[in-house]
Short mmCIF file of C-alpha atoms in Angstrom, two decimals:
data_model
loop_
_atom_site.label_atom_id
_atom_site.label_comp_id
_atom_site.label_asym_id
_atom_site.label_seq_id
_atom_site.Cartn_x
_atom_site.Cartn_y
_atom_site.Cartn_z
CA UNK A 1 59.39 -8.77 -23.60
CA UNK A 2 57.72 -10.85 -26.30
CA UNK A 3 59.76 -11.81 -29.37
CA UNK A 4 58.33 -12.62 -32.77
CA UNK A 5 59.70 -15.46 -34.91
CA UNK A 6 58.52 -14.76 -38.43
CA UNK A 7 59.11 -15.76 -42.07
CA UNK A 8 59.05 -19.48 -41.24
CA UNK A 9 55.53 -19.97 -42.63
CA UNK A 10 53.10 -18.44 -45.09
CA UNK A 11 49.96 -19.86 -43.40
CA UNK A 12 48.47 -20.21 -39.91
CA UNK A 13 50.70 -22.25 -37.54
CA UNK A 14 48.83 -25.15 -35.94
CA UNK A 15 51.41 -26.94 -33.76
CA UNK A 16 54.86 -26.59 -32.16
CA UNK A 17 57.25 -29.12 -30.64
CA UNK A 18 60.61 -28.88 -28.85
CA UNK A 19 63.51 -31.32 -28.92
CA UNK A 20 65.25 -32.53 -25.77
CA UNK A 21 68.60 -32.78 -27.58
CA UNK A 22 71.48 -30.44 -26.56
CA UNK A 23 70.94 -28.12 -29.57
CA UNK A 24 67.33 -27.72 -28.44
CA UNK A 25 65.73 -27.39 -31.88
CA UNK A 26 62.05 -26.47 -32.27
CA UNK A 27 59.66 -27.43 -35.05
CA UNK A 28 56.37 -25.90 -36.15
CA UNK A 29 53.71 -27.24 -38.49
CA UNK A 30 51.19 -25.14 -40.38
CA UNK A 31 48.29 -25.31 -42.80
CA UNK A 32 49.12 -26.58 -46.29
CA UNK A 33 51.79 -29.06 -45.19
CA UNK A 34 54.41 -26.51 -44.09
CA UNK A 35 57.07 -27.64 -41.60
CA UNK A 36 59.80 -25.34 -40.23
CA UNK A 37 62.70 -26.15 -37.90
CA UNK A 38 64.06 -23.33 -35.70
CA UNK A 39 67.18 -22.75 -33.63
CA UNK A 40 67.02 -21.60 -29.99
CA UNK A 41 67.50 -18.02 -31.20
CA UNK A 42 64.56 -18.23 -33.62
CA UNK A 43 66.66 -18.64 -36.76
CA UNK A 44 65.25 -20.88 -39.48
CA UNK A 45 67.28 -24.11 -39.81
CA UNK A 46 65.11 -25.61 -42.54
CA UNK A 47 61.71 -25.45 -44.26
CA UNK A 48 59.73 -28.13 -46.06
CA UNK A 49 56.37 -28.45 -47.80
CA UNK A 50 55.07 -31.97 -47.42
CA UNK A 51 53.59 -33.68 -50.48
CA UNK A 52 49.78 -33.56 -50.52
CA UNK A 53 49.74 -30.11 -48.84
CA UNK A 54 47.52 -31.36 -45.99
CA UNK A 55 47.57 -29.38 -42.74
CA UNK A 56 50.28 -30.37 -40.25
CA UNK A 57 48.37 -31.04 -37.04
CA UNK A 58 51.07 -32.33 -34.65
CA UNK A 59 54.89 -32.32 -34.47
CA UNK A 60 56.88 -34.39 -31.94
CA UNK A 61 60.61 -35.02 -31.57
CA UNK A 62 61.71 -38.50 -30.52
CA UNK A 63 63.06 -38.44 -26.94
CA UNK A 64 65.30 -41.39 -27.83
CA UNK A 65 66.61 -40.30 -31.25
CA UNK A 66 67.10 -36.52 -31.68
CA UNK A 67 67.41 -36.93 -35.47
CA UNK A 68 63.77 -38.05 -35.75
CA UNK A 69 60.83 -35.67 -36.00
CA UNK A 70 57.32 -37.06 -36.44
CA UNK A 71 54.74 -34.92 -38.25
CA UNK A 72 51.06 -35.78 -38.80
CA UNK A 73 49.27 -34.56 -41.94
CA UNK A 74 45.98 -35.98 -43.18
CA UNK A 75 45.88 -39.65 -42.13
CA UNK A 76 49.67 -40.04 -42.54
CA UNK A 77 52.75 -39.55 -40.35
CA UNK A 78 56.06 -38.45 -41.91
CA UNK A 79 59.38 -39.06 -40.17
CA UNK A 80 61.83 -36.21 -40.88
CA UNK A 81 65.45 -35.49 -40.03
CA UNK A 82 65.17 -32.01 -38.45
CA UNK A 83 68.77 -31.12 -39.32
CA UNK A 84 68.35 -32.06 -42.96
CA UNK A 85 64.82 -31.19 -44.11
CA UNK A 86 64.97 -32.52 -47.65
CA UNK A 87 61.94 -34.79 -47.46
CA UNK A 88 60.49 -37.62 -45.38
CA UNK A 89 62.98 -40.28 -44.25
CA UNK A 90 60.02 -42.60 -43.71
CA UNK A 91 56.24 -42.41 -44.28
CA UNK A 92 53.48 -44.18 -42.36
CA UNK A 93 50.58 -43.87 -44.82
CA UNK A 94 47.15 -44.57 -43.29
CA UNK A 95 48.58 -44.35 -39.75
CA UNK A 96 45.20 -42.89 -38.74
CA UNK A 97 41.80 -44.13 -39.88
CA UNK A 98 40.84 -40.53 -40.63
CA UNK A 99 42.59 -37.16 -40.24
CA UNK A 100 45.08 -37.25 -37.36
CA UNK A 101 44.77 -34.62 -34.60
CA UNK A 102 47.51 -35.54 -32.16
CA UNK A 103 50.70 -37.58 -31.85
CA UNK A 104 52.48 -38.77 -28.70
CA UNK A 105 55.70 -40.73 -28.20
CA UNK A 106 56.52 -42.74 -25.10
CA UNK A 107 59.76 -41.93 -23.26
CA UNK A 108 61.68 -44.81 -24.80
CA UNK A 109 60.68 -43.79 -28.34
CA UNK A 110 59.34 -47.31 -28.95
CA UNK A 111 55.65 -46.44 -29.41
CA UNK A 112 53.81 -43.69 -31.29
CA UNK A 113 50.17 -42.98 -30.43
CA UNK A 114 47.95 -41.46 -33.12
CA UNK A 115 44.54 -39.89 -32.36
CA UNK A 116 42.14 -39.20 -35.23
CA UNK A 117 38.76 -37.81 -36.30
CA UNK A 118 37.09 -41.25 -36.20
CA UNK A 119 37.70 -41.33 -32.42
CA UNK A 120 40.21 -44.17 -32.79
CA UNK A 121 43.62 -44.22 -31.13
CA UNK A 122 46.22 -46.35 -32.88
CA UNK A 123 49.54 -47.27 -31.31
CA UNK A 124 52.40 -47.89 -33.75
CA UNK A 125 55.56 -49.84 -32.95
CA UNK A 126 58.81 -48.02 -33.64
CA UNK A 127 60.84 -48.40 -35.68
CA UNK A 128 58.73 -49.62 -38.59
CA UNK A 129 55.32 -48.09 -37.84
CA UNK A 130 53.42 -51.36 -37.53
CA UNK A 131 50.03 -50.92 -35.78
CA UNK A 132 50.01 -53.09 -32.66
CA UNK A 133 46.94 -51.64 -30.88
CA UNK A 134 43.71 -50.05 -32.13
CA UNK A 135 41.80 -48.49 -29.24
CA UNK A 136 38.18 -47.67 -30.04
CA UNK A 137 36.04 -46.28 -27.25
CA UNK A 138 35.67 -42.58 -28.11
CA UNK A 139 32.32 -41.83 -29.73
CA UNK A 140 33.49 -38.58 -31.35
CA UNK A 141 36.75 -37.00 -32.55
CA UNK A 142 39.77 -37.98 -30.41
CA UNK A 143 41.62 -34.68 -30.12
CA UNK A 144 44.61 -35.45 -27.89
CA UNK A 145 46.81 -38.27 -26.58
CA UNK A 146 49.67 -38.34 -24.04
CA UNK A 147 51.80 -41.11 -22.56
CA UNK A 148 52.37 -41.17 -18.81
CA UNK A 149 55.99 -40.46 -17.85
CA UNK A 150 57.70 -43.48 -16.17
CA UNK A 151 54.95 -45.77 -17.50
CA UNK A 152 55.58 -46.34 -21.22
CA UNK A 153 52.53 -48.66 -21.47
CA UNK A 154 50.03 -46.17 -20.01
CA UNK A 155 48.33 -43.83 -22.47
CA UNK A 156 45.76 -41.07 -21.93
CA UNK A 157 43.29 -40.01 -24.58
CA UNK A 158 40.63 -37.29 -24.63
CA UNK A 159 38.13 -36.07 -27.14
CA UNK A 160 35.09 -34.12 -28.25
CA UNK A 161 32.88 -36.82 -26.69
CA UNK A 162 33.92 -35.13 -23.37
CA UNK A 163 35.59 -38.34 -22.22
CA UNK A 164 39.05 -38.86 -20.75
CA UNK A 165 40.42 -42.41 -20.80
CA UNK A 166 43.46 -44.15 -19.36
CA UNK A 167 44.66 -47.19 -21.30
CA UNK A 168 47.05 -49.98 -20.36
CA UNK A 169 48.42 -51.05 -23.71
CA UNK A 170 48.20 -54.74 -22.77
CA UNK A 171 44.40 -54.49 -23.29
CA UNK A 172 42.07 -52.85 -25.78
CA UNK A 173 39.65 -51.49 -23.18
CA UNK A 174 40.41 -48.51 -20.94
CA UNK A 175 41.47 -48.93 -17.32
CA UNK A 176 39.00 -46.13 -16.59
CA UNK A 177 36.85 -43.54 -18.32
CA UNK A 178 35.75 -40.18 -16.93
CA UNK A 179 32.87 -38.37 -18.62
CA UNK A 180 33.36 -34.65 -17.97
CA UNK A 181 29.78 -33.89 -18.94
CA UNK A 182 28.53 -35.94 -15.98
CA UNK A 183 30.91 -34.02 -13.71
CA UNK A 184 29.78 -30.66 -15.14
CA UNK A 185 26.09 -31.56 -14.79
CA UNK A 186 26.60 -32.44 -11.13
CA UNK A 187 28.36 -29.13 -10.49
CA UNK A 188 25.70 -27.19 -12.38
CA UNK A 189 22.90 -28.82 -10.37
CA UNK A 190 24.38 -27.02 -7.38
CA UNK A 191 25.47 -23.77 -9.02
CA UNK A 192 23.42 -22.99 -12.09
CA UNK A 193 21.28 -19.89 -12.14
CA UNK A 194 18.21 -19.68 -14.40
CA UNK A 195 19.11 -18.75 -17.96
CA UNK A 196 22.82 -19.36 -17.43
CA UNK A 197 24.54 -21.03 -20.40
CA UNK A 198 27.53 -23.36 -20.23
CA UNK A 199 29.73 -24.59 -23.04
CA UNK A 200 30.06 -28.38 -22.96
CA UNK A 201 33.46 -29.68 -21.74
CA UNK A 202 34.71 -30.93 -25.11
CA UNK A 203 38.38 -31.78 -24.47
CA UNK A 204 40.97 -30.23 -26.80
CA UNK A 205 44.24 -31.10 -25.09
CA UNK A 206 45.51 -33.52 -22.42
CA UNK A 207 48.87 -33.21 -20.64
CA UNK A 208 50.58 -35.25 -17.91
CA UNK A 209 52.98 -33.79 -15.34
CA UNK A 210 56.53 -35.21 -15.26
CA UNK A 211 55.68 -37.02 -11.99
CA UNK A 212 53.26 -39.13 -14.08
CA UNK A 213 50.32 -38.89 -11.64
CA UNK A 214 48.70 -35.51 -12.34
CA UNK A 215 46.94 -34.68 -15.58
CA UNK A 216 45.26 -31.60 -16.97
CA UNK A 217 42.67 -31.35 -19.76
CA UNK A 218 41.90 -28.09 -21.55
CA UNK A 219 38.19 -28.01 -22.39
CA UNK A 220 35.62 -25.93 -24.26
CA UNK A 221 33.94 -24.90 -20.98
CA UNK A 222 36.99 -22.68 -20.26
CA UNK A 223 38.15 -24.96 -17.47
CA UNK A 224 41.22 -27.08 -17.11
CA UNK A 225 40.05 -30.34 -15.56
CA UNK A 226 42.68 -31.74 -13.20
CA UNK A 227 42.95 -35.41 -12.18
CA UNK A 228 45.17 -37.44 -9.88
CA UNK A 229 46.02 -41.06 -10.66
CA UNK A 230 46.78 -43.19 -7.62
CA UNK A 231 48.28 -46.60 -7.06
CA UNK A 232 47.12 -49.35 -9.39
CA UNK A 233 46.47 -46.62 -12.02
CA UNK A 234 43.11 -45.81 -10.40
CA UNK A 235 41.55 -42.38 -10.79
CA UNK A 236 41.68 -40.98 -7.24
CA UNK A 237 40.43 -37.42 -7.52
CA UNK A 238 39.34 -34.88 -10.05
CA UNK A 239 38.57 -31.19 -9.95
CA UNK A 240 38.93 -28.11 -12.13
CA UNK A 241 40.52 -24.69 -12.51
CA UNK A 242 38.40 -21.97 -14.15
CA UNK A 243 41.16 -20.88 -16.50
CA UNK A 244 39.60 -18.98 -19.44
CA UNK A 245 36.51 -16.92 -20.24
CA UNK A 246 36.10 -18.87 -23.51
CA UNK A 247 37.16 -22.37 -24.54
CA UNK A 248 40.57 -23.52 -23.26
CA UNK A 249 42.46 -24.92 -26.25
CA UNK A 250 45.83 -25.77 -24.69
CA UNK A 251 47.20 -27.01 -21.35
CA UNK A 252 50.80 -28.18 -20.91
CA UNK A 253 52.68 -29.03 -17.73
CA UNK A 254 56.05 -27.30 -17.51
CA UNK A 255 58.86 -29.67 -16.50
CA UNK A 256 61.68 -27.14 -15.97
CA UNK A 257 60.36 -24.82 -13.22
CA UNK A 258 60.61 -25.25 -9.43
CA UNK A 259 58.26 -28.29 -9.24
CA UNK A 260 56.38 -30.47 -11.76
CA UNK A 261 52.94 -28.93 -11.14
CA UNK A 262 53.31 -25.67 -13.07
CA UNK A 263 50.81 -25.60 -15.93
CA UNK A 264 50.61 -23.20 -18.87
CA UNK A 265 47.23 -22.74 -20.59
CA UNK A 266 45.90 -20.89 -23.63
CA UNK A 267 42.41 -20.19 -24.83
CA UNK A 268 40.07 -18.73 -27.41
CA UNK A 269 39.94 -15.59 -25.22
CA UNK A 270 43.51 -14.76 -26.39
CA UNK A 271 44.94 -15.26 -22.89
CA UNK A 272 48.02 -17.30 -21.96
CA UNK A 273 48.25 -18.11 -18.24
CA UNK A 274 50.72 -19.88 -15.95
CA UNK A 275 49.29 -21.73 -12.92
CA UNK A 276 50.94 -23.15 -9.82
CA UNK A 277 48.85 -26.25 -9.10
CA UNK A 278 51.09 -27.51 -6.28
CA UNK A 279 48.51 -26.43 -3.69
CA UNK A 280 45.44 -27.43 -5.68
CA UNK A 281 43.46 -29.92 -3.58
CA UNK A 282 43.56 -32.55 -6.35
CA UNK A 283 47.37 -32.35 -6.49
CA UNK A 284 47.93 -32.06 -2.74
CA UNK A 285 45.07 -33.73 -0.87
CA UNK A 286 46.30 -32.21 2.43
CA UNK A 287 45.45 -28.77 0.98
CA UNK A 288 41.82 -29.85 0.74
CA UNK A 289 41.34 -29.84 4.50
CA UNK A 290 43.09 -26.47 4.87
CA UNK A 291 41.10 -24.80 2.11
CA UNK A 292 37.80 -26.08 3.43
CA UNK A 293 37.13 -27.83 0.13
CA UNK A 294 35.00 -30.92 0.48
CA UNK A 295 34.79 -33.89 -1.78
CA UNK A 296 31.56 -34.19 -3.71
CA UNK A 297 29.31 -37.08 -2.68
CA UNK A 298 30.05 -40.23 -4.62
CA UNK A 299 27.68 -40.88 -7.48
CA UNK A 300 25.47 -43.82 -6.64
CA UNK A 301 23.06 -43.91 -9.54
CA UNK A 302 22.80 -42.78 -13.11
CA UNK A 303 19.92 -40.61 -14.26
CA UNK A 304 16.85 -42.35 -15.68
CA UNK A 305 17.46 -40.92 -19.14
CA UNK A 306 21.02 -42.19 -19.04
CA UNK A 307 19.89 -45.67 -17.93
CA UNK A 308 17.29 -45.74 -20.69
CA UNK A 309 19.90 -44.74 -23.28
CA UNK A 310 22.21 -47.42 -22.00
CA UNK A 311 19.55 -50.11 -22.10
CA UNK A 312 18.85 -49.15 -25.74
CA UNK A 313 22.60 -49.25 -26.45
CA UNK A 314 22.81 -52.69 -24.89
CA UNK A 315 20.62 -54.07 -27.63
CA UNK A 316 23.32 -53.04 -30.11
CA UNK A 317 26.36 -53.99 -28.03
CA UNK A 318 27.63 -57.51 -27.34
CA UNK A 319 26.81 -58.32 -23.67
CA UNK A 320 30.42 -59.04 -22.66
CA UNK A 321 31.66 -55.66 -23.93
CA UNK A 322 28.77 -53.86 -22.21
CA UNK A 323 29.47 -55.64 -18.92
CA UNK A 324 33.12 -54.66 -19.06
CA UNK A 325 32.22 -51.09 -19.97
CA UNK A 326 29.80 -50.71 -17.05
CA UNK A 327 32.23 -52.30 -14.64
CA UNK A 328 34.96 -49.81 -15.64
CA UNK A 329 32.64 -46.78 -15.62
CA UNK A 330 31.07 -47.72 -12.28
CA UNK A 331 34.51 -48.13 -10.76
CA UNK A 332 35.38 -44.57 -11.79
CA UNK A 333 32.07 -43.18 -10.56
CA UNK A 334 32.55 -44.84 -7.20
CA UNK A 335 36.23 -44.17 -6.64
CA UNK A 336 36.96 -40.69 -7.96
CA UNK A 337 36.26 -37.98 -5.43
CA UNK A 338 35.51 -34.61 -6.94
CA UNK A 339 37.05 -31.48 -5.49
CA UNK A 340 36.88 -27.93 -6.70
CA UNK A 341 39.55 -25.26 -6.69
CA UNK A 342 39.68 -22.48 -4.13
CA UNK A 343 39.70 -19.08 -5.82
CA UNK A 344 43.35 -18.61 -6.66
CA UNK A 345 44.37 -16.99 -9.93
CA UNK A 346 47.26 -17.57 -12.31
CA UNK A 347 50.81 -16.59 -11.30
CA UNK A 348 51.32 -14.99 -14.70
CA UNK A 349 48.73 -13.83 -17.21
CA UNK A 350 49.64 -12.70 -20.72
CA UNK A 351 47.12 -10.94 -22.95
CA UNK A 352 48.26 -12.44 -26.22
CA UNK A 353 45.22 -11.02 -28.03
CA UNK A 354 44.70 -13.80 -30.58
CA UNK A 355 43.09 -17.23 -30.29
CA UNK A 356 45.75 -19.76 -29.21
CA UNK A 357 46.35 -22.76 -31.51
CA UNK A 358 49.27 -24.29 -29.62
CA UNK A 359 51.61 -23.67 -26.68
CA UNK A 360 55.09 -25.11 -26.23
CA UNK A 361 56.92 -24.54 -22.92
CA UNK A 362 60.69 -24.60 -23.55
CA UNK A 363 64.01 -23.33 -22.15
CA UNK A 364 65.58 -21.02 -24.76
CA UNK A 365 69.22 -20.02 -24.19
CA UNK A 366 68.76 -20.78 -20.47
CA UNK A 367 65.54 -18.76 -20.18
CA UNK A 368 62.23 -20.47 -19.28
CA UNK A 369 59.81 -19.49 -22.06
CA UNK A 370 56.56 -20.36 -23.77
CA UNK A 371 56.18 -20.38 -27.56
CA UNK A 372 52.69 -19.44 -28.78
CA UNK A 373 51.16 -20.33 -32.16
CA UNK A 374 47.99 -18.49 -33.14
CA UNK A 375 45.99 -17.73 -36.29
CA UNK A 376 48.97 -15.91 -37.83
CA UNK A 377 52.05 -17.24 -39.68
CA UNK A 378 54.47 -16.14 -36.91
CA UNK A 379 55.38 -17.58 -33.51
CA UNK A 380 55.46 -15.43 -30.37
CA UNK A 381 57.93 -16.21 -27.57
CA UNK A 382 57.20 -15.02 -24.01
CA UNK A 383 59.71 -15.31 -21.14
CA UNK A 384 58.47 -16.96 -17.94
CA UNK A 385 61.37 -15.50 -15.98
CA UNK A 386 59.26 -12.94 -14.07
CA UNK A 387 58.65 -15.76 -11.57
#
C-alpha cells in the first residue's frame, strides 16, 4: 500500500535523496528553496527555506560524512547539517556557471560534480569547494551526472544534446561520447513506418549500477538506454528498454535487492516501473545468443550531412581539439555493439498517475521501497516487497 508523506513542503517537490547513515534520513528539495529532512517513518526532522528562494534541483548526502547534505539552488550549492537545519554550514556560490541541474558525490566524499544549464560539468574538491576540473563538451543543458562506483575518478554526464559521456578526471576531454540520436536514427531506418513520430532521446537522468559497469539513461523517447563499460573504461555495448509511453524522466539502479541490475524508472506517463535487467543482452552478453538478439552492424561512415556539418565546425575549432574529438567519437562508433531488448516487461508496474519528478529507491524500516516526487507538495512511498 502506498503511503503519503505530506506537510513537508508548500510547493512542488523536485528532488529526493537518501542517507547511508544508520538513522537513514531522507531529504527533499522543492520549488522556492524549500528543503525538508525526514525520518524513516516519514516524520519531519527539520525544514528550511534557503535564502534567494531559488528552486532546489538536487539533494545528495555525503557517503563519507553523514552530517553533510549538499543542495543545489540556482548556481550555488549549500552544505547543510541534516540533523540541525538552521542554515547553510557552508556555501559554494557560483559553483555552476548557470543554474545547476544535478549533483553527484564520489564514494570517498572527496569530489562533488555539478552539472548546469550551460552544458558545463564542474568538479569541486571537498572540503573547500575549489573547482579543480571544468568539463565542457555538452552543446546543450547538462541534466545529470553520476560517479562510477569503485572508480572515484570516473564520471558520467548526460544532457539535452542527447549525448552521454564518460570522463576520466585526469583529463578535460571525455574517454568516450555516445550520441543517442545517431543510435535512434539507425534503429528508425530499420523500423520506422511512414508518418510515425519519435521524440528525440534527450537524456534526463543517468545512473550507474553498484557493480560500476552498467549504466542506464532515462530519455525523452520513453526508453531507458542501457550501456556496458568494459575493461579500460571502453564502451562495449549499448541497447535500450522501451520503458514508458511518454518521456522517461528518472532511472535509478537499486542496490539493495537480489542483484545490482534492478532498475526503477519513472516517466511523464505517470508510471513507475521496476525492471530486472540481469538477463538483458547488454548486461549479460551470453543472453544475447539465447534470445536471438544480434548486434547491429558497426557504423563505418557518417552521413554526408553530418560530415558537412563537421567540416564547417572544423573551421571554428582548433585542429588539435577536433582531431581528439574525432578520434574519441570514432572509437565509440567502432567499438560499441548495439543490441536491443527482447520483449520482456517490468517486474512491477505502479500507476502513480502524476508526472514523475524524482525517484529515490531506499530501505525504510527494513522494507525495500521507492519514494516518488511529483508535481504535488507531498511524497508517495511504494513498497517493493511484492517481489
